[in-house]
Short mmCIF file of C-alpha atoms in Angstrom, two decimals:
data_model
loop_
_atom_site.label_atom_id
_atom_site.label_comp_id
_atom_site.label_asym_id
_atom_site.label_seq_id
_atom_site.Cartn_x
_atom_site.Cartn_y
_atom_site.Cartn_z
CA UNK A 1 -29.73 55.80 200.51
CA UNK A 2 -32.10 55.43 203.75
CA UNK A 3 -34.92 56.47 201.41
CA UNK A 4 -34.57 53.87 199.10
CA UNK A 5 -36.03 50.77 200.63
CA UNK A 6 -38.93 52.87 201.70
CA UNK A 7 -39.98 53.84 198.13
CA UNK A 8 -39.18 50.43 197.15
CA UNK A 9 -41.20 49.31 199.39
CA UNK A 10 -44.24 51.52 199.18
CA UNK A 11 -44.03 51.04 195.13
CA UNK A 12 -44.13 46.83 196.26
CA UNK A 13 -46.88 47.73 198.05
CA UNK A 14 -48.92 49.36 195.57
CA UNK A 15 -48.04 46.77 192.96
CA UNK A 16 -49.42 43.88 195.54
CA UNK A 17 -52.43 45.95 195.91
CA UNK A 18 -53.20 46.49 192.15
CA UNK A 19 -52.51 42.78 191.49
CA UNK A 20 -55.02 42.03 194.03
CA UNK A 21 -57.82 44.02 193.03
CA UNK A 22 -57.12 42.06 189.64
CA UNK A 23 -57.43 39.23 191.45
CA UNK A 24 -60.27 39.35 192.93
CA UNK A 25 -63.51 38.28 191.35
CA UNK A 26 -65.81 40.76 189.05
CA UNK A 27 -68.80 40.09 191.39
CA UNK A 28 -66.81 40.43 194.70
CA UNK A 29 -65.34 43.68 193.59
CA UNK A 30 -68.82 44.75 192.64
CA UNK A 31 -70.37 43.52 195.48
CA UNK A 32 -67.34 45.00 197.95
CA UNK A 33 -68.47 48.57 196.28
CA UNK A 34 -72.06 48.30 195.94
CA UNK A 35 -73.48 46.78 199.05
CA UNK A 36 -71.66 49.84 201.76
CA UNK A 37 -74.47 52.12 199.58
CA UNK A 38 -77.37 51.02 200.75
CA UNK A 39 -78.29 51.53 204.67
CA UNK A 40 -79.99 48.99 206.85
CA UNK A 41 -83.75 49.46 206.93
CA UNK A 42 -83.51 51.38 204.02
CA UNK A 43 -85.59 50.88 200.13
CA UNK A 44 -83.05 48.54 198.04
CA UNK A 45 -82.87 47.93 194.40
CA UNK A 46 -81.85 44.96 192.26
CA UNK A 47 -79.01 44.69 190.15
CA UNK A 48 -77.81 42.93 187.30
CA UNK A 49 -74.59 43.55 184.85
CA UNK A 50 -74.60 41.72 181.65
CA UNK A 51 -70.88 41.31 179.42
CA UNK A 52 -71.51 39.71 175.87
CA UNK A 53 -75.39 39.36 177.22
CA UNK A 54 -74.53 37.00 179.91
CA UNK A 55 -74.87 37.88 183.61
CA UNK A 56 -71.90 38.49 185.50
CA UNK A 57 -73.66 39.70 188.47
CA UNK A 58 -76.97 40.06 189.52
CA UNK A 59 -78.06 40.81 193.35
CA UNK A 60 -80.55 42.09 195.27
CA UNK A 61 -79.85 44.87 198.28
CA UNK A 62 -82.14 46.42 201.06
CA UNK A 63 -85.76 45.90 202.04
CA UNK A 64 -88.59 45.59 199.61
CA UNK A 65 -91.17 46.85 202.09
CA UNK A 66 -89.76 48.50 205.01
CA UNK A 67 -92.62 48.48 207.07
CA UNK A 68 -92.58 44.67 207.27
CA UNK A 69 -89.02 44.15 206.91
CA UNK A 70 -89.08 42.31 203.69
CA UNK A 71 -85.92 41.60 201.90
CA UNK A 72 -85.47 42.69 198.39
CA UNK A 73 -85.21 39.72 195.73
CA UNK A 74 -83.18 39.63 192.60
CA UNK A 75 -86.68 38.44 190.87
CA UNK A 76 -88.53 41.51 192.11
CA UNK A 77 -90.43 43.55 189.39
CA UNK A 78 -90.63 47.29 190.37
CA UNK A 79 -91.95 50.14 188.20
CA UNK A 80 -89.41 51.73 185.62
CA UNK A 81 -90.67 55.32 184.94
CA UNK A 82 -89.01 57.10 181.40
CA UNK A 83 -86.99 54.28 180.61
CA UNK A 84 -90.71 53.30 179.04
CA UNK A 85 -89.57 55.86 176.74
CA UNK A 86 -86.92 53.65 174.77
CA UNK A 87 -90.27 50.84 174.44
CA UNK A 88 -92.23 53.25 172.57
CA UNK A 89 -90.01 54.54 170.79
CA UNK A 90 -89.71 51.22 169.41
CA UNK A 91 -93.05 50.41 168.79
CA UNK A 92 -93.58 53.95 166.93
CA UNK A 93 -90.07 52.92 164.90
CA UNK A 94 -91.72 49.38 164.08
CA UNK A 95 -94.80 51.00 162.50
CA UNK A 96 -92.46 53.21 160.50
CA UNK A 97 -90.91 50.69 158.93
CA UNK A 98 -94.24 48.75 158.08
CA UNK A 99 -94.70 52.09 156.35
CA UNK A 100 -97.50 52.93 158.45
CA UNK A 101 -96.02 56.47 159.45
CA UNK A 102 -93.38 58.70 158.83
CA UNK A 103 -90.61 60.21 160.72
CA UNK A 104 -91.66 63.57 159.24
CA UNK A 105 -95.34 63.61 159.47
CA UNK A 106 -97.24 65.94 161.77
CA UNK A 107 -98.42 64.68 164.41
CA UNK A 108 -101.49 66.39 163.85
CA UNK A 109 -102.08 64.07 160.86
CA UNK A 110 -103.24 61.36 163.13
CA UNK A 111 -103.96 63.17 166.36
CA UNK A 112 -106.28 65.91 164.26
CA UNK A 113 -107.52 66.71 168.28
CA UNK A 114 -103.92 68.20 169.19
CA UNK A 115 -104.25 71.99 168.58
CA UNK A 116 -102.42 73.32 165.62
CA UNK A 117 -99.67 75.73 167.42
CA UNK A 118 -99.09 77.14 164.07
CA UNK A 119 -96.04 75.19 163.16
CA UNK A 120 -95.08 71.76 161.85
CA UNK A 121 -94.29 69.14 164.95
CA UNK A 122 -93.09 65.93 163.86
CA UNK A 123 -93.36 62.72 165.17
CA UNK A 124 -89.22 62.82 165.28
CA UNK A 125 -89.82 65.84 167.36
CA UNK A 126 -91.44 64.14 169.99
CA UNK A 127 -89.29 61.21 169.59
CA UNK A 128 -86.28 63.78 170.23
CA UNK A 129 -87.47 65.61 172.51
CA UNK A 130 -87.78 68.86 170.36
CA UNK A 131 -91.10 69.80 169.82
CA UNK A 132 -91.07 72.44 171.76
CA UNK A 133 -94.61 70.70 174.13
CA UNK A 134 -94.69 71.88 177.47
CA UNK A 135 -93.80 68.61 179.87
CA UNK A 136 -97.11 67.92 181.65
CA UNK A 137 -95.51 66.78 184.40
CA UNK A 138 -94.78 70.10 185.44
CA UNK A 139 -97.58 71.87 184.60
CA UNK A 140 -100.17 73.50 187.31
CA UNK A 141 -103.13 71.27 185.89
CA UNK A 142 -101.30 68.09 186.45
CA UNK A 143 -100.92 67.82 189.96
CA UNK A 144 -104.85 68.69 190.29
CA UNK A 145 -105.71 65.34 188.07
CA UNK A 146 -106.86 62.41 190.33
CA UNK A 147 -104.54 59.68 191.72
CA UNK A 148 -107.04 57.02 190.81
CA UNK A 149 -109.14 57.24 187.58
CA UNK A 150 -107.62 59.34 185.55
CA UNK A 151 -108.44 58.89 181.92
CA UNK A 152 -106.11 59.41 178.93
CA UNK A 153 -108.35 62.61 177.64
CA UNK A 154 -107.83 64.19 181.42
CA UNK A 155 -104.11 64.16 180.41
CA UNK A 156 -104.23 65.54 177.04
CA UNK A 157 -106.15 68.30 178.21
CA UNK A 158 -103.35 69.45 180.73
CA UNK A 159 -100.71 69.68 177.86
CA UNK A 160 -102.73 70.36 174.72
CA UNK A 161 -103.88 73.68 174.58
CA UNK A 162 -100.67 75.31 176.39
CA UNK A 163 -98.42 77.73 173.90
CA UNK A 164 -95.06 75.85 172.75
CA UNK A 165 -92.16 76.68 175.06
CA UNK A 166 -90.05 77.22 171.82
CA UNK A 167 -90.22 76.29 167.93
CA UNK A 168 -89.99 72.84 166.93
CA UNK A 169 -86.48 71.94 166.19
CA UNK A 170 -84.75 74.88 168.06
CA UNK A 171 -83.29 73.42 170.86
CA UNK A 172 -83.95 69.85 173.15
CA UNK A 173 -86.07 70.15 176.21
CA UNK A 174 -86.94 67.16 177.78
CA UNK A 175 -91.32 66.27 177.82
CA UNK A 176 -93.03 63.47 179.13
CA UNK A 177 -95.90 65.19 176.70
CA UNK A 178 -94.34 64.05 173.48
CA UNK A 179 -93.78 60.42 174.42
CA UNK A 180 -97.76 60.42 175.72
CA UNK A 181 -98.76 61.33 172.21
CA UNK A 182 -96.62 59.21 170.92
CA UNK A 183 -98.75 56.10 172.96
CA UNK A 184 -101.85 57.58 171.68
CA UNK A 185 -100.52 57.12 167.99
CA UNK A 186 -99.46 53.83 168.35
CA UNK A 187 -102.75 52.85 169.47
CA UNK A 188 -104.52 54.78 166.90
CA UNK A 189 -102.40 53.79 163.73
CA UNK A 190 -102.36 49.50 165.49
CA UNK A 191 -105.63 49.71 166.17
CA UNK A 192 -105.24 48.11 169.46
CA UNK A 193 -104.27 49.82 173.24
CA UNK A 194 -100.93 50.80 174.02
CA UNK A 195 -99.95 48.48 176.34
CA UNK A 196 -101.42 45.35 173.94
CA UNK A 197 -99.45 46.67 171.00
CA UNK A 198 -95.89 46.53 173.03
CA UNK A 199 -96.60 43.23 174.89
CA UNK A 200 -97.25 41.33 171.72
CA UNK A 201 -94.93 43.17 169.46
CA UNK A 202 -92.04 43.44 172.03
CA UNK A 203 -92.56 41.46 175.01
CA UNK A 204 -93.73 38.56 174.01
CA UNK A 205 -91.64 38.15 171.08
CA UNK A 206 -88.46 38.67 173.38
CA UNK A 207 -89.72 36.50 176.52
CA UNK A 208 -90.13 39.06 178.85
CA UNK A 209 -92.75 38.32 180.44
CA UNK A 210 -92.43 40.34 183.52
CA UNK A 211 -92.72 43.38 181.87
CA UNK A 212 -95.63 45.39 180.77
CA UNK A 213 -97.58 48.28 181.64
CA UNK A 214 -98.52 48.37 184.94
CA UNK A 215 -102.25 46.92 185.40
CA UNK A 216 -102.22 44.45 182.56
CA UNK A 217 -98.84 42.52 184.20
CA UNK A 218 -98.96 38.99 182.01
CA UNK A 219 -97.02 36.83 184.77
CA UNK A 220 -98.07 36.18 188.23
CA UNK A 221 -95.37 38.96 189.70
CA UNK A 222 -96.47 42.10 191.25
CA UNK A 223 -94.43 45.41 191.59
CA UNK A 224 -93.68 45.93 194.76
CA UNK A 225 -93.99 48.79 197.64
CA UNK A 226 -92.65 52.08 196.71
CA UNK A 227 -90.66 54.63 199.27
CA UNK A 228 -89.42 57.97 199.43
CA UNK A 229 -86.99 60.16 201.73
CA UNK A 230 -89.10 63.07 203.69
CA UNK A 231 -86.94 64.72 206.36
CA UNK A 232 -84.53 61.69 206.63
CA UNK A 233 -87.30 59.07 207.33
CA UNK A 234 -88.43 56.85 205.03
CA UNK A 235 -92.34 56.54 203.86
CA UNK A 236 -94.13 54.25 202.15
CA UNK A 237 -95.62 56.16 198.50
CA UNK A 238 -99.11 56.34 197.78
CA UNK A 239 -100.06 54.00 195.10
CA UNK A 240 -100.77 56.41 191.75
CA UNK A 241 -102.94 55.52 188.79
CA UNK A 242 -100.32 55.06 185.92
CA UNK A 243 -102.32 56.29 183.17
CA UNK A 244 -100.94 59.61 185.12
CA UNK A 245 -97.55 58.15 183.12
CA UNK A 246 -98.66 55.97 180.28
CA UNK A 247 -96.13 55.48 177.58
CA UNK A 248 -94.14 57.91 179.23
CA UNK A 249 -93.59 55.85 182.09
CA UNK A 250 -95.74 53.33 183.00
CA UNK A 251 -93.91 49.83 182.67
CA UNK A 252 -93.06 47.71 185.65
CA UNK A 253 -90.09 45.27 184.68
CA UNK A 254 -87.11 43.20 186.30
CA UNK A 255 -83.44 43.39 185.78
CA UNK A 256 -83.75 40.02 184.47
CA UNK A 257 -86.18 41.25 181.83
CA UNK A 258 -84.14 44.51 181.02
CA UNK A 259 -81.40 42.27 180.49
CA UNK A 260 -82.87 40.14 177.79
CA UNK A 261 -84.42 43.88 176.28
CA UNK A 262 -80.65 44.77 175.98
CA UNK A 263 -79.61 41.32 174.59
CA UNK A 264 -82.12 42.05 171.91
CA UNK A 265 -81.38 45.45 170.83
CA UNK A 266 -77.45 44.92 171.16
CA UNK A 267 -78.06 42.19 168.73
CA UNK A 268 -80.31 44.17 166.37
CA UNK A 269 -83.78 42.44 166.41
CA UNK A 270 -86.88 43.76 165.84
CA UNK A 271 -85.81 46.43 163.78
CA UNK A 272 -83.36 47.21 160.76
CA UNK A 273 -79.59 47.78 161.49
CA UNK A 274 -80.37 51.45 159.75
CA UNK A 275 -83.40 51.72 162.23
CA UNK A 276 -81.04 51.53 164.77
CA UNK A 277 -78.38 53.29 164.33
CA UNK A 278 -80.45 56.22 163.84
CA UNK A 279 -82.12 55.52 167.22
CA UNK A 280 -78.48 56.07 168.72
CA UNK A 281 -77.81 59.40 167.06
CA UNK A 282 -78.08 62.24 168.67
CA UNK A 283 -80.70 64.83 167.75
CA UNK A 284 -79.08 68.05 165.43
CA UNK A 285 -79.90 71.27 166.78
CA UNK A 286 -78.93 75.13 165.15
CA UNK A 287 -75.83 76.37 165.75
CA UNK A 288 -74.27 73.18 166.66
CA UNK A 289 -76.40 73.29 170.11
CA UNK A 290 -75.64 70.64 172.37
CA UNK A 291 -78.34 67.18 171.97
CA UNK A 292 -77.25 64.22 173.78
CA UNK A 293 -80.63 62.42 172.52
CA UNK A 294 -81.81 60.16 170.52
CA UNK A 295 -85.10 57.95 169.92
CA UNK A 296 -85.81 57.04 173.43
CA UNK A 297 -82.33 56.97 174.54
CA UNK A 298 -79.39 59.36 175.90
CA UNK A 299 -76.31 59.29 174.12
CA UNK A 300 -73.11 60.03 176.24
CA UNK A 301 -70.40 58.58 177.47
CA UNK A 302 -69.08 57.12 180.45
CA UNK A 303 -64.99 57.28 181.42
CA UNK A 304 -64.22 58.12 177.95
CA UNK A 305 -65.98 55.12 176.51
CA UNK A 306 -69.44 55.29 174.58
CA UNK A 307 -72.93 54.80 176.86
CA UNK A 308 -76.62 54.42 175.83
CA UNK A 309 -78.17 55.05 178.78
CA UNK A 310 -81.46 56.18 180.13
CA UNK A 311 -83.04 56.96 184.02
CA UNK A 312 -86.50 56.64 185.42
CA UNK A 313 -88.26 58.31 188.46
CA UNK A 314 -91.65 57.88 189.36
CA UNK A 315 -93.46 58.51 192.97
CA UNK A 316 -91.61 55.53 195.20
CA UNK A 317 -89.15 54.50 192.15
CA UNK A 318 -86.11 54.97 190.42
CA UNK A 319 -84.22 53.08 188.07
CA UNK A 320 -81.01 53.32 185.23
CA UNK A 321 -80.07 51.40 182.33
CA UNK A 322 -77.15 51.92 180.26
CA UNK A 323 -75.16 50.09 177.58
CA UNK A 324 -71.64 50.68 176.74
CA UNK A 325 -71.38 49.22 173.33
CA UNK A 326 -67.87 48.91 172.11
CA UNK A 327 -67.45 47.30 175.92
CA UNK A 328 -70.31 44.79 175.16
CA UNK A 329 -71.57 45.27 179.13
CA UNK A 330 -74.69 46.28 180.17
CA UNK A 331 -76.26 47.46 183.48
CA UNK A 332 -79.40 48.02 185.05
CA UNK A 333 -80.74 49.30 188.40
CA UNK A 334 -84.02 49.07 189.52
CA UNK A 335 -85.27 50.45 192.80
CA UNK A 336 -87.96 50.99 195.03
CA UNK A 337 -86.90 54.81 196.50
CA UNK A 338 -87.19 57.89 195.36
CA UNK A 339 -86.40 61.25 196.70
CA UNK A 340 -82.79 60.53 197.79
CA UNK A 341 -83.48 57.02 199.26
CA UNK A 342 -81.34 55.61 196.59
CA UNK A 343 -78.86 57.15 194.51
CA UNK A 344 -79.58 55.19 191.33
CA UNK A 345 -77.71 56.63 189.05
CA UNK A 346 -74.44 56.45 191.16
CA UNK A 347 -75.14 52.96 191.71
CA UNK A 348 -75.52 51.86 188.06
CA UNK A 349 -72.38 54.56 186.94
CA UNK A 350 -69.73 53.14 189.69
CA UNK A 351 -70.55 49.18 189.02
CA UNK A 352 -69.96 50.04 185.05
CA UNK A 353 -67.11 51.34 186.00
CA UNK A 354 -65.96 48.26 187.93
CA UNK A 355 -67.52 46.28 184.48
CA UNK A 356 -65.02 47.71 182.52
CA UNK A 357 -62.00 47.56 184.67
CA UNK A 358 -61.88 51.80 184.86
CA UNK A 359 -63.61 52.20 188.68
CA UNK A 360 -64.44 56.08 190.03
CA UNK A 361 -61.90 57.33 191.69
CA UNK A 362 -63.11 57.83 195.80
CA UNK A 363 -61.94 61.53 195.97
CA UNK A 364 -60.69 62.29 199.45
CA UNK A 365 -61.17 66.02 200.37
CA UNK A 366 -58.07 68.31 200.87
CA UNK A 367 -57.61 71.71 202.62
CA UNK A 368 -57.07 74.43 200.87
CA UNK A 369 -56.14 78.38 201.77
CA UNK A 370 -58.72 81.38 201.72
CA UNK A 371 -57.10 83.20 198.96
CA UNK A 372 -56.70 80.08 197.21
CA UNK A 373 -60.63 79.33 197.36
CA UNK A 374 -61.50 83.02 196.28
CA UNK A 375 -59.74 82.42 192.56
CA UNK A 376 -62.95 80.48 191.60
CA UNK A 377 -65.83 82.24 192.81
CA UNK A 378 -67.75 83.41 190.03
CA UNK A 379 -70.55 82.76 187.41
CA UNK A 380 -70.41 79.70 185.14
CA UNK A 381 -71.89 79.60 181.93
CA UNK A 382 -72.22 76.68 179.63
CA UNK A 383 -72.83 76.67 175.88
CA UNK A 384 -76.59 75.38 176.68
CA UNK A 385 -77.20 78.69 178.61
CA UNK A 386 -77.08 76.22 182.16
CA UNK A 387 -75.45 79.26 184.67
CA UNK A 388 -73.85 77.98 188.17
CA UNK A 389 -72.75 80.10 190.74
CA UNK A 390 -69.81 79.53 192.78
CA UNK A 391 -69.93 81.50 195.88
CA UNK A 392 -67.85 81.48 199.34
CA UNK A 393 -69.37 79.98 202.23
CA UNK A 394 -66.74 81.12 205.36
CA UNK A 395 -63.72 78.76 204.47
CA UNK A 396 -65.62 76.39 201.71
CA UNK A 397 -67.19 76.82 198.38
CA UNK A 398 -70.88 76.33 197.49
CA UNK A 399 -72.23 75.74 194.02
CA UNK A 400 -75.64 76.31 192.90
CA UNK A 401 -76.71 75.47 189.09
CA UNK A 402 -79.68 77.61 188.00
CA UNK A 403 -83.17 76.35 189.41
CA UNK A 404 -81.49 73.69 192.41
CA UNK A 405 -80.60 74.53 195.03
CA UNK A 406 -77.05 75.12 196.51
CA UNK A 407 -74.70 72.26 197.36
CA UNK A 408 -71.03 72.09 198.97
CA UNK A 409 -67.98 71.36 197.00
CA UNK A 410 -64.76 70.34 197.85
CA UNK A 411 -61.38 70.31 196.60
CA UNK A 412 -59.20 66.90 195.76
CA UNK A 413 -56.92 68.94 194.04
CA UNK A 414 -55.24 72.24 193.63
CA UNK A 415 -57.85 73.40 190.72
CA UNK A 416 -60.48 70.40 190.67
CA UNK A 417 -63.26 69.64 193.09
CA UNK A 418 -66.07 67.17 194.09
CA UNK A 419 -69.65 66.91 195.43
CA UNK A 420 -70.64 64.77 198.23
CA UNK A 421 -73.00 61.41 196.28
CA UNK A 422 -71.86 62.82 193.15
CA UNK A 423 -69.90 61.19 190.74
CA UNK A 424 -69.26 64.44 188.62
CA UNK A 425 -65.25 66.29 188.68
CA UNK A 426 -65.33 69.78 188.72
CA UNK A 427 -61.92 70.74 186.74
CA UNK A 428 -61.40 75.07 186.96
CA UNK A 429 -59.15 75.95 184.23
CA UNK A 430 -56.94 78.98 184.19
CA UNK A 431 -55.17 81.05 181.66
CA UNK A 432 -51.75 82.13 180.99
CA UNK A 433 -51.73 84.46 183.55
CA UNK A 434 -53.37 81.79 185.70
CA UNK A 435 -56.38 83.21 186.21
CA UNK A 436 -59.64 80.47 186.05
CA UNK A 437 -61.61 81.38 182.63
CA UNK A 438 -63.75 78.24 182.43
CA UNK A 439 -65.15 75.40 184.30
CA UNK A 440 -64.89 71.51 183.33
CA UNK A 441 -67.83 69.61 184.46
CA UNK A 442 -66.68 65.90 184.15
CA UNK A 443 -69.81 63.35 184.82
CA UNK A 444 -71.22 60.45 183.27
CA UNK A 445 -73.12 61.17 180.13
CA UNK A 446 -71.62 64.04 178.77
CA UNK A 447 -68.80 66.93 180.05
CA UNK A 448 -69.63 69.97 179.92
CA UNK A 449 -67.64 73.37 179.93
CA UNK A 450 -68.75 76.67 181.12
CA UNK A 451 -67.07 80.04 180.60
CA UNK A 452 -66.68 82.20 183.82
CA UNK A 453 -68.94 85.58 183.23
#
């Protein structure tokens, strides 16, 4: 009987609390989560979230330039990196359906300069990410190009005579190369540059006239001063030449802009409903292989509920759009950090979360005993052939995923842990005999499971 009014009154107190939070404004809760990650003195980004494409919140945090101090505005254009991707995938989808090009065709039928590699590539390869082209951007030759007048043929030649990693079609690896050829065959079957073709097929059409590929900008805005983390102090970025990126990832934009880019595609324009809904299915692979992409977009999910989404990174810049559909809300992060300054994706994933009224849980770390930690150290396999190894580190755990390096986790429950900046759950399941046989990765885009070797 003494316990009684205590529960009562901690359930009264929950139920307050929960009422409260309901209470309180979208763009206060937002802004109550948001603004704690960013540090004083730090790179800042702009924000906007869109329900029923209108703007429920749009901000600005952090410094523009933090060498003079300058406060970042909600107006700001700042470079967008891959999230160029989903623009020319458009444009290469518009010419297909002014029967200019097909899906199918070799790309070699109107880039006759691209080595043959001895097998069919497809312009849905590139589109996919499936052709099997090594990514430039980590090739040897690339970081010898020039920051500053680099020409398109420089490129090619990095890319074009290497072998193919794999056969077209067999699995999804992820190449700036293919969305470069796919600018060079937009310009070659509109007969005009890449950057002209999207700004008066796309961005002009739509109003957005703060975006376009960087060095022919159509409004009076300039990007602005890019930063990245080196040994916990910030540094201003040397400027780059963007044909380095092209239609891989050369746009500068505002969240304004991306805004009235999702507006449009949410409501179907510029291309047929068909069109579309192909552009948001994910690619088919053999065997069933996991693909979580389509034309110029990633296809997950987010909390259970549906997300097109897509990140950018380029030297002094991140950035991350993402839709959820059947929610009708939109979000997009741009800022001016790279290199840990920001964690973009985090930014954009927990404000969706507040958008739709299903915020990340804040996991709070819990002990647990020796032995206990000792049932999951192992090796992790995934159905993609992605390996992590979970290792003891005196009385914590350590997990390193193939090819990064090692990182802490922490337990916020008996069998599931955390990472420290990470939004991801990692869930260890056990048998009947309770011994862990698999591990849940839960994160935003896509879980994955990995069986214990």
């Amino acid at each position: 009987m003494t316990k009684l009014p205590a529960i009562i009154f901690a359930s009264l107190s929950l139920l307050q609390a929960a009422c409260a939070m309901a209470e309180t404004p979208l763009e206060q809760r937002l802004d109550a989560v948001l603004a704690p990650m960013f540090k004083p003195g730090w790179p800042g980004a702009t924000v906007i979230v869109t329900r029923d494409g209108r703007p429920v919140f749009r901000k600005a945090y952090g410094l523009a330039n933090v060498a003079e101090n300058t406060p970042m505005q909600p107006d700001m254009q700042l470079r967008i990196g891959s999230i160029t991707k989903q623009f020319t995938a458009v444009g290469i989808l518009m010419l297909a359906e002014q029967g200019k090009l097909s899906l199918q065709d070799d790309v070699r039928k109107y880039l006759p300069d691209f080595p043959d590699k001895g097998r069919i590539i497809t312009i849905e390869h590139l589109l996919q990410h499936t052709s099997g082209i090594p990514n430039y951007t980590a090739l040897k030759g690339f970081r010898g190009l020039p920051d500053e007048g680099v020409t398109l043929e420089q490129v090619f030649d990095v890319f074009a005579k290497e072998p193919l990693d794999f056969a077209p079609g067999e699995r999804y690896s992820y190449s700036n190369s293919g969305y470069f050829l796919l600018g060079l065959i937009i310009a070659k079957l509109s007969g005009t540059k890449y950057h002209d073709f999207i700004a008066k097929n796309i961005f002009d059409s739509l109003g957005m006239q703060d975006t376009a590929h960087e060095g022919f900008e159509r409004s009076a805005k300039r990007h602005i001063k890019g930063h990245r983390l080196d040994a916990m102090e910030i540094v201003p970025v040397k400027d780059i030449d963007v044909t380095l990126a092209y239609s891989a990832g050369a746009l500068v934009s505002t969240v304004d802009d991306m805004a009235r880019w999702d507006a449009a595609v949410s409501s179907g324009k510029l291309l047929k409903p068909a069109t579309w809904r192909q552009a948001f299915t994910s690619c088919r692979l053999p065997q069933g292989a996991p693909c979580n992409y389509g034309y110029g977009w990633n296809i997950g999910t987010l909390a259970g509920h549906k997300m097109i989404h897509h990140g950018g990174s380029i030297p002094g810049f991140t950035a991350q759009a993402l839709r959820l559909p059947d929610d009708k809300v939109f979000v997009a992060v741009l800022t001016n950090g790279n290199g840990g300054a920001v964690n973009t994706p985090v930014i954009a994933y927990k404000a969706a979360g507040i958008a739709i009224g299903q915020p990340f849980a804040d996991f709070k770390p819990i002990a647990l005993a020796p032995q206990a930690l000792e049932a999951f150290v192992g090796t992790y396999v995934s159905r993609d052939k992605v390996k992590r190894v979970v290792r003891r580190d005196g009385d914590k755990l350590v997990m390193q995923r193939e090819g990064r390096d090692a990182v802490p986790i922490m337990a916020h429950a008996p069998d599931s842990f955390f990472m420290e900046g990470s939004l991801a759950s990692l869930e260890f399941q056990r048998g009947a005999d309770g011994t862990v046989h698999s591990l849940l990765v839960r994160q935003p885009g896509a879980d994955e499971t990995a069986l214990r070797q």
